[in-house]
């Protein structure tokens, strides 16, 4: 198991490409869902320095805070509320350049200015959680982030049955 990340200078696209095999190494042989989610969140946070990176898991009637990196966060989010609820209910990634302009945004931290949220699915395509990444900069996320983060989430989806 790798325990240190090698962080490179370069574009975000290059950083995601360099991060992917390192995350694969972190996950290799580990079957605990929370350990793996924690390492994924920590790796993303460490490499990119985003304000907040974490998972919200489907716990029956709402999304509940899971492993994360950053300041304290909202613990529970209704399925139909905020950016996380939108990504969960639509089963689609969403990039929000300015969270203040998103109808129904849940302000867990006033320093959060932009956000990207991606759904994570089980083998049947059901959304089981979302990855939420916040930045303290406006318009900080793009399709490059969506593609890079999705590639990391594909590792969760591929291993879902073994980790759960």
Coordinates of C-alpha atoms in Angstrom, one line a residue:
X1 CA 0.0 0.0 0.0
X2 CA 1.3 3.5 -0.9
X3 CA 1.1 5.9 2.0
X4 CA 2.5 9.0 0.5
X5 CA 1.3 11.0 -2.5
X6 CA 3.7 12.3 -5.1
X7 CA 2.3 15.7 -6.1
X8 CA 3.4 17.2 -9.4
X9 CA 3.2 20.7 -10.7
X10 CA 1.2 21.1 -13.9
X11 CA -2.3 21.5 -15.2
X12 CA -5.3 20.0 -13.4
X13 CA -5.6 17.4 -16.2
X14 CA -2.0 16.3 -15.6
X15 CA -2.6 16.2 -11.8
X16 CA -5.7 14.0 -12.2
X17 CA -3.7 11.7 -14.6
X18 CA -0.9 11.4 -12.1
X19 CA -3.2 11.0 -9.1
X20 CA -5.3 8.1 -10.6
X21 CA -2.6 5.3 -10.3
X22 CA -1.7 6.5 -6.8
X23 CA -5.3 6.2 -5.6
X24 CA -5.5 2.8 -7.2
X25 CA -2.4 1.8 -5.1
X26 CA -4.0 3.2 -2.0
X27 CA -7.1 1.1 -2.5
X28 CA -5.4 -2.1 -3.5
X29 CA -6.2 -4.9 -1.2
X30 CA -8.4 -2.8 1.1
X31 CA -12.1 -3.8 1.3
X32 CA -13.4 -1.3 3.9
X33 CA -15.7 1.2 2.3
X34 CA -15.0 4.0 4.8
X35 CA -11.2 3.5 4.7
X36 CA -11.2 3.8 0.9
X37 CA -13.6 6.8 0.8
X38 CA -11.4 8.5 3.4
X39 CA -8.2 7.9 1.4
X40 CA -9.9 9.1 -1.8
X41 CA -11.1 12.3 -0.1
X42 CA -7.7 12.9 1.5
X43 CA -5.9 12.4 -1.8
X44 CA -8.1 14.8 -3.7
X45 CA -7.8 17.4 -1.0
X46 CA -4.0 17.1 -0.7
X47 CA -3.3 17.2 -4.4
X48 CA -5.6 20.1 -5.3
X49 CA -6.0 22.0 -2.0
X50 CA -9.7 22.3 -2.5
X51 CA -11.6 23.9 0.5
X52 CA -13.7 20.8 1.2
X53 CA -13.8 17.3 -0.2
X54 CA -16.2 14.6 1.0
X55 CA -18.9 12.0 0.5
X56 CA -22.5 12.1 1.5
X57 CA -24.1 8.6 1.6
X58 CA -27.6 7.5 1.0
X59 CA -29.0 6.5 4.5
X60 CA -32.6 5.7 3.7
X61 CA -34.3 9.0 3.6
X62 CA -31.5 11.5 3.2
X63 CA -27.8 12.0 2.5
X64 CA -25.6 11.6 5.5
X65 CA -22.0 12.9 5.9
X66 CA -19.3 10.3 5.3
X67 CA -15.5 10.6 5.1
X68 CA -14.3 14.1 4.3
X69 CA -11.4 16.5 4.4
X70 CA -11.9 20.1 5.4
X71 CA -13.8 22.1 8.0
X72 CA -16.8 20.7 9.8
X73 CA -19.8 20.2 7.5
X74 CA -23.5 19.7 7.3
X75 CA -24.4 16.3 8.7
X76 CA -27.6 15.5 6.9
X77 CA -29.0 16.7 3.5
X78 CA -32.5 15.9 2.3
X79 CA -32.5 14.3 -1.1
X80 CA -34.2 17.2 -2.8
X81 CA -32.1 20.0 -1.2
X82 CA -29.0 21.9 -2.3
X83 CA -26.4 20.9 -4.8
X84 CA -25.8 17.5 -3.3
X85 CA -29.5 16.7 -3.4
X86 CA -29.8 17.9 -7.0
X87 CA -26.9 15.6 -8.1
X88 CA -28.4 12.7 -6.1
X89 CA -32.0 13.0 -7.5
X90 CA -31.0 13.8 -11.1
X91 CA -28.2 11.1 -11.1
X92 CA -26.0 13.7 -12.9
X93 CA -22.9 15.6 -12.1
X94 CA -23.3 19.3 -11.5
X95 CA -20.8 22.2 -11.6
X96 CA -21.9 25.3 -9.8
X97 CA -19.6 28.3 -10.6
X98 CA -21.2 30.5 -7.8
X99 CA -23.0 28.7 -5.0
X100 CA -24.8 32.0 -4.0
X101 CA -26.7 31.8 -7.4
X102 CA -27.8 28.2 -7.0
X103 CA -31.5 28.0 -5.9
X104 CA -31.8 26.2 -2.6
X105 CA -28.0 26.1 -1.9
X106 CA -27.2 24.8 1.6
X107 CA -24.5 27.0 3.1
X108 CA -22.5 24.6 5.3
X109 CA -19.6 27.0 5.1
X110 CA -19.7 30.7 4.1
X111 CA -16.2 30.4 2.6
X112 CA -17.4 28.0 -0.1
X113 CA -17.8 29.8 -3.4
X114 CA -18.1 27.1 -6.1
X115 CA -18.9 23.5 -6.1
X116 CA -18.9 20.3 -8.1
X117 CA -20.9 17.2 -7.1
X118 CA -20.9 13.8 -8.8
X119 CA -23.2 10.9 -8.1
X120 CA -21.7 7.5 -7.2
X121 CA -23.6 4.4 -8.4
X122 CA -23.8 0.8 -7.5
X123 CA -23.6 -2.0 -10.0
X124 CA -27.3 -1.6 -10.9
X125 CA -26.9 2.2 -11.6
X126 CA -28.6 3.3 -8.4
X127 CA -27.1 6.4 -6.7
X128 CA -25.6 5.3 -3.4
X129 CA -23.7 8.5 -2.5
X130 CA -22.3 11.7 -3.9
X131 CA -18.8 13.2 -4.0
X132 CA -19.0 16.9 -3.0
X133 CA -16.0 19.2 -3.7
X134 CA -16.1 22.8 -2.7
X135 CA -13.7 25.6 -3.5
X136 CA -13.2 29.0 -1.8
X137 CA -12.7 30.4 -5.3
X138 CA -15.5 31.4 -7.7
X139 CA -15.8 29.3 -11.0
X140 CA -13.1 26.9 -9.9
X141 CA -14.4 23.7 -11.6
X142 CA -14.6 22.6 -15.2
X143 CA -15.2 19.6 -17.3
X144 CA -11.6 18.6 -16.6
X145 CA -12.4 18.3 -12.9
X146 CA -15.6 16.4 -13.7
X147 CA -13.7 13.9 -15.9
X148 CA -10.8 13.5 -13.5
X149 CA -13.1 13.0 -10.5
X150 CA -15.4 10.6 -12.4
X151 CA -12.4 8.5 -13.2
X152 CA -11.7 8.2 -9.5
X153 CA -15.3 7.5 -8.7
X154 CA -15.3 4.7 -11.3
X155 CA -12.9 2.9 -8.9
X156 CA -15.6 3.0 -6.2
X157 CA -18.3 1.8 -8.6
X158 CA -16.1 -1.0 -9.9
X159 CA -15.4 -2.2 -6.4
X160 CA -18.8 -1.4 -4.8
X161 CA -19.9 -5.0 -4.2
X162 CA -16.6 -5.9 -2.6
X163 CA -16.5 -2.9 -0.3
X164 CA -20.1 -3.0 0.9

